[in-house]
Amino acid sequence: MNMIRITPEDEIFPEELRNINSSPRELYCIGNLNLFKNRKVAVVGSRKCTAYGKAVSQNLCRKLSASGITVVSGLARGIDRQAHIGALNGAGSTIAVMATGIDKCYPISNMDLYNKIGKEGLIISENPPGYMCRKYDFPHRNRLISGLSEGIVVVEAPLRSGSLITAEKGAEQGRDVFAVPGNITSFFSMGCNSLIRDGAKAVSVLNDIFRDLNIEIPQEVVDVKNLGKDEKIVYDIIERKGESTAEYLYKSTGFEQPKLSGILTVLEMKGVITSSMGKFFVEKI
């Protein structure tokens, strides 16, 4: 993959980064520089996250990308990885902002994604090839994630999370900050719930983000023909009732709770159902 170095003197240099504090003096890039011209939304979250958080991240980013929005994230494990995967499925694609040198994939477990983004999206770093990042490079990098984006969505994060730094930088830069609320007893939701308490916009349904940022909601065709037998059973109950709780589905299907939880997660990842406030709905855009 070919690497290109750009500076603020170059026309293609992203306009959004010219006007932030500590604007980068140069960017090293691999991939499609034209993605800088797209509307961009950052989706970030914890490296350690739940199946629910992963499903929300991938589903949201698939929808954003289907609307031509480029998803910006940090190529970390967990939420970031799912954000990039979801975004690669649509026209908007994705930008990965690295803290390492542009030629160093971190974590190495994301090498498959690094290679795919280099071919189908865009990888950027303000650090030159060969640079070995230090701990402070990650929070410093986060100002670029937020700076590139018109909105920042935190999907899942504990109280001590780099994602909260990204949200803080975004607020300082005048960006809209969104947070996906979660269970108040969950370690993985404490950071998001804290952001909402402090003024971030709560995401009750994914389309809230589209409406607030004036993004056209994609018209997706939901294909239920290829659902597995047990997935179809759960889907049919939700469709018939219009909405359903996990407790009702548990009683109606007779499935063990771990099995039912897994089915619901898969259905959300496939984009055929969505969840909000403890209820599940058939996904109708």
Coordinates of N, CA and C in Angstrom, one line a residue, residues 16-127:
E16 N -11.3 20.6 8.3 CA -11.7 20.6 9.7 C -10.5 20.6 10.6
L17 N -9.3 20.1 10.1 CA -8.2 20.0 11.0 C -7.3 21.3 11.0
R18 N -7.6 22.2 10.0 CA -6.9 23.4 10.0 C -7.2 24.3 11.1
N19 N -8.4 24.1 11.7 CA -9.0 25.1 12.6 C -9.1 24.6 14.0
I20 N -8.4 23.5 14.4 CA -8.5 23.0 15.7 C -7.2 23.4 16.5
N21 N -7.3 23.4 17.8 CA -6.1 23.6 18.6 C -5.1 22.5 18.4
S22 N -3.8 22.9 18.3 CA -2.8 21.9 18.1 C -3.0 21.2 16.7
S23 N -3.3 21.9 15.7 CA -3.5 21.4 14.4 C -2.3 20.6 13.9
P24 N -2.4 19.5 13.3 CA -1.3 18.7 12.9 C -0.5 19.4 11.8
R25 N 0.8 19.3 11.8 CA 1.7 19.9 10.8 C 1.8 19.1 9.6
E26 N 1.5 17.8 9.7 CA 1.5 16.9 8.5 C 0.7 15.7 8.9
L27 N 0.2 15.0 7.8 CA -0.5 13.8 7.9 C 0.1 12.8 7.0
Y28 N 0.3 11.5 7.5 CA 0.7 10.4 6.6 C -0.5 9.6 6.3
C29 N -0.8 9.3 5.1 CA -2.0 8.7 4.7 C -1.8 7.5 3.8
I30 N -2.7 6.5 4.0 CA -2.7 5.3 3.1 C -4.2 5.1 2.7
G31 N -4.5 5.1 1.4 CA -5.9 4.9 1.0 C -6.5 6.0 0.2
N32 N -7.8 6.1 0.3 CA -8.6 7.1 -0.5 C -8.7 8.4 0.2
L33 N -7.9 9.4 -0.3 CA -7.9 10.7 0.3 C -9.2 11.5 0.0
N34 N -9.9 11.1 -1.0 CA -11.2 11.7 -1.3 C -12.2 11.6 -0.1
L35 N -12.0 10.7 0.8 CA -12.9 10.5 1.9 C -12.8 11.7 2.8
F36 N -11.8 12.5 2.8 CA -11.7 13.8 3.5 C -12.8 14.7 3.1
K37 N -13.3 14.6 1.9 CA -14.3 15.5 1.4 C -15.7 15.2 1.9
N38 N -15.9 13.9 2.4 CA -17.2 13.5 2.8 C -17.6 14.1 4.1
R39 N -18.9 14.1 4.4 CA -19.3 14.3 5.8 C -18.8 13.2 6.7
K40 N -18.5 13.5 7.9 CA -17.8 12.5 8.8 C -18.4 12.5 10.2
V41 N -18.6 11.3 10.7 CA -19.1 11.2 12.1 C -18.1 10.2 12.8
A42 N -17.7 10.5 14.0 CA -16.8 9.6 14.8 C -17.7 8.7 15.6
V43 N -17.3 7.4 15.6 CA -18.0 6.4 16.5 C -16.9 5.7 17.3
V44 N -16.9 5.8 18.6 CA -15.8 5.3 19.4 C -16.4 4.6 20.7
G45 N -15.6 3.9 21.4 CA -16.0 3.2 22.6 C -14.9 2.4 23.1
S46 N -15.2 1.6 24.1 CA -14.2 0.8 24.9 C -13.7 -0.3 24.1
R47 N -12.4 -0.7 24.4 CA -11.8 -1.9 23.9 C -12.5 -3.1 24.4
K48 N -12.8 -3.1 25.7 CA -13.6 -4.2 26.3 C -15.0 -3.7 26.3
C49 N -15.9 -4.5 25.7 CA -17.3 -4.1 25.6 C -18.1 -5.3 25.5
T50 N -19.4 -5.1 25.5 CA -20.4 -6.2 25.5 C -20.8 -6.5 24.1
A51 N -21.5 -7.6 23.9 CA -22.0 -8.0 22.6 C -23.0 -7.0 22.1
Y52 N -23.8 -6.4 23.1 CA -24.8 -5.4 22.7 C -24.0 -4.1 22.2
G53 N -23.0 -3.7 22.8 CA -22.2 -2.6 22.3 C -21.6 -2.8 20.9
K54 N -21.1 -4.0 20.7 CA -20.6 -4.3 19.4 C -21.7 -4.2 18.3
A55 N -22.8 -4.8 18.7 CA -23.9 -4.8 17.7 C -24.4 -3.4 17.4
V56 N -24.6 -2.6 18.4 CA -25.0 -1.2 18.2 C -24.0 -0.5 17.3
S57 N -22.7 -0.6 17.6 CA -21.7 0.1 16.8 C -21.7 -0.3 15.4
Q58 N -21.7 -1.6 15.1 CA -21.7 -2.1 13.7 C -23.0 -1.7 13.0
N59 N -24.1 -1.8 13.6 CA -25.4 -1.4 13.0 C -25.5 0.0 12.6
L60 N -25.1 0.9 13.6 CA -25.1 2.3 13.4 C -24.1 2.7 12.3
C61 N -22.9 2.2 12.2 CA -22.0 2.6 11.2 C -22.3 2.0 9.8
R62 N -23.0 0.9 9.8 CA -23.5 0.4 8.5 C -24.5 1.4 7.9
K63 N -25.4 1.9 8.8 CA -26.4 2.9 8.4 C -25.8 4.2 8.0
L64 N -24.8 4.7 8.8 CA -24.2 6.0 8.4 C -23.5 5.8 7.1
S65 N -22.8 4.8 6.9 CA -22.1 4.6 5.6 C -23.0 4.4 4.4
A66 N -24.2 3.8 4.7 CA -25.2 3.7 3.6 C -25.7 5.0 3.2
S67 N -25.6 6.0 4.1 CA -26.1 7.4 3.8 C -24.9 8.2 3.2
G68 N -23.8 7.6 3.0 CA -22.7 8.4 2.4 C -21.8 9.0 3.4
I69 N -22.0 8.8 4.7 CA -21.2 9.4 5.8 C -20.0 8.5 6.0
T70 N -18.9 9.1 6.1 CA -17.6 8.4 6.5 C -17.5 8.3 8.0
V71 N -17.3 7.1 8.5 CA -17.1 6.9 9.9 C -15.7 7.0 10.3
V72 N -15.4 7.8 11.3 CA -14.0 8.0 11.8 C -13.9 7.2 13.2
S73 N -12.8 6.5 13.3 CA -12.6 5.8 14.6 C -11.1 5.5 14.7
G74 N -10.7 4.8 15.8 CA -9.3 4.7 16.2 C -8.7 3.3 16.0
L75 N -9.3 2.4 15.3 CA -8.8 1.1 14.9 C -8.4 0.3 16.2
A76 N -9.0 0.5 17.3 CA -8.8 -0.2 18.5 C -9.6 -1.5 18.5
R77 N -9.4 -2.3 19.5 CA -10.3 -3.5 19.7 C -11.7 -3.0 20.1
G78 N -12.6 -3.9 20.1 CA -14.0 -3.6 20.7 C -14.8 -2.8 19.8
I79 N -15.3 -1.7 20.3 CA -16.3 -0.8 19.6 C -15.7 -0.2 18.3
D80 N -14.4 0.3 18.4 CA -13.8 0.8 17.2 C -13.7 -0.2 16.1
R81 N -13.4 -1.4 16.4 CA -13.3 -2.4 15.3 C -14.6 -2.6 14.7
Q82 N -15.7 -2.7 15.5 CA -17.0 -2.9 14.9 C -17.5 -1.7 14.1
A83 N -17.1 -0.5 14.5 CA -17.4 0.7 13.8 C -16.8 0.6 12.4
H84 N -15.6 0.3 12.3 CA -14.9 0.2 11.0 C -15.5 -0.9 10.1
I85 N -15.8 -2.0 10.7 CA -16.4 -3.1 10.0 C -17.8 -2.7 9.4
G86 N -18.6 -2.1 10.2 CA -19.9 -1.7 9.8 C -19.8 -0.7 8.6
A87 N -18.9 0.3 8.8 CA -18.8 1.3 7.8 C -18.3 0.8 6.4
L88 N -17.4 -0.2 6.4 CA -16.9 -0.7 5.2 C -18.0 -1.3 4.3
N89 N -19.1 -1.6 4.9 CA -20.2 -2.2 4.1 C -21.0 -1.2 3.3
G90 N -20.7 0.1 3.4 CA -21.5 1.1 2.7 C -20.7 2.1 1.9
A91 N -21.3 3.0 1.2 CA -20.7 3.9 0.3 C -19.8 4.9 1.0
G92 N -20.1 5.2 2.3 CA -19.3 6.2 3.0 C -17.9 5.8 3.4
S93 N -17.7 4.5 3.7 CA -16.5 3.9 4.1 C -16.0 4.4 5.4
T94 N -14.7 4.4 5.7 CA -14.2 4.7 7.0 C -12.8 5.3 7.0
I95 N -12.5 6.1 8.0 CA -11.1 6.6 8.3 C -10.6 6.1 9.6
A96 N -9.5 5.5 9.6 CA -8.8 5.0 10.9 C -7.7 6.0 11.2
V97 N -7.8 6.5 12.4 CA -6.8 7.5 12.9 C -5.9 6.8 13.9
M98 N -4.6 6.7 13.5 CA -3.6 5.9 14.2 C -2.8 6.8 15.2
A99 N -2.4 6.2 16.3 CA -1.5 6.9 17.2 C 0.0 6.5 16.9
T100 N 0.1 5.3 16.3 CA 1.4 4.8 15.9 C 1.9 5.5 14.6
G101 N 3.0 5.1 14.1 CA 3.4 5.5 12.8 C 2.5 4.8 11.8
I102 N 2.3 5.4 10.6 CA 1.3 5.0 9.7 C 1.6 3.5 9.2
D103 N 2.8 3.0 9.4 CA 3.1 1.6 8.9 C 3.0 0.6 10.1
K104 N 2.6 1.0 11.3 CA 2.5 0.1 12.4 C 1.0 -0.1 12.8
C105 N 0.6 -1.3 12.6 CA -0.8 -1.6 13.0 C -0.8 -2.0 14.5
Y106 N -1.6 -1.2 15.3 CA -1.8 -1.5 16.7 C -3.3 -1.4 17.1
P107 N -3.8 -2.5 17.6 CA -3.1 -3.7 18.0 C -2.9 -4.6 16.8
I108 N -1.9 -5.5 16.9 CA -1.6 -6.4 15.8 C -2.7 -7.3 15.4
S109 N -3.6 -7.5 16.3 CA -4.8 -8.4 16.1 C -5.7 -7.8 15.0
N110 N -5.6 -6.5 14.8 CA -6.4 -5.8 13.8 C -5.8 -5.7 12.5
M111 N -4.7 -6.5 12.2 CA -4.0 -6.4 10.9 C -4.9 -6.6 9.8
D112 N -5.8 -7.6 9.9 CA -6.8 -7.8 8.8 C -7.6 -6.6 8.4
L113 N -8.0 -5.9 9.5 CA -8.8 -4.7 9.3 C -8.0 -3.5 8.7
Y114 N -6.7 -3.4 9.3 CA -5.8 -2.4 8.8 C -5.6 -2.6 7.3
N115 N -5.4 -3.8 6.8 CA -5.2 -4.0 5.4 C -6.4 -3.7 4.6
K116 N -7.6 -4.1 5.1 CA -8.8 -3.8 4.4 C -9.1 -2.3 4.3
I117 N -8.9 -1.6 5.4 CA -9.1 -0.1 5.3 C -8.2 0.5 4.4
G118 N -6.9 0.1 4.4 CA -5.9 0.6 3.5 C -6.3 0.5 2.0
K119 N -7.1 -0.5 1.7 CA -7.5 -0.7 0.3 C -8.9 -0.1 0.0
E120 N -9.8 -0.1 1.0 CA -11.1 0.4 0.8 C -11.5 1.6 1.5
G121 N -10.7 2.1 2.4 CA -11.0 3.3 3.2 C -9.7 4.2 3.2
L122 N -9.4 4.7 4.4 CA -8.3 5.6 4.6 C -7.7 5.5 6.0
I123 N -6.4 5.3 6.0 CA -5.7 5.3 7.3 C -4.8 6.5 7.4
I124 N -4.9 7.2 8.5 CA -4.0 8.4 8.7 C -3.3 8.4 10.0
S125 N -2.2 9.1 10.1 CA -1.4 9.3 11.3 C -0.6 10.6 11.2
E126 N -0.5 11.3 12.3 CA 0.4 12.5 12.2 C 1.8 12.1 12.5
N127 N 2.0 10.8 12.8 CA 3.4 10.3 13.1 C 4.0 9.6 11.9

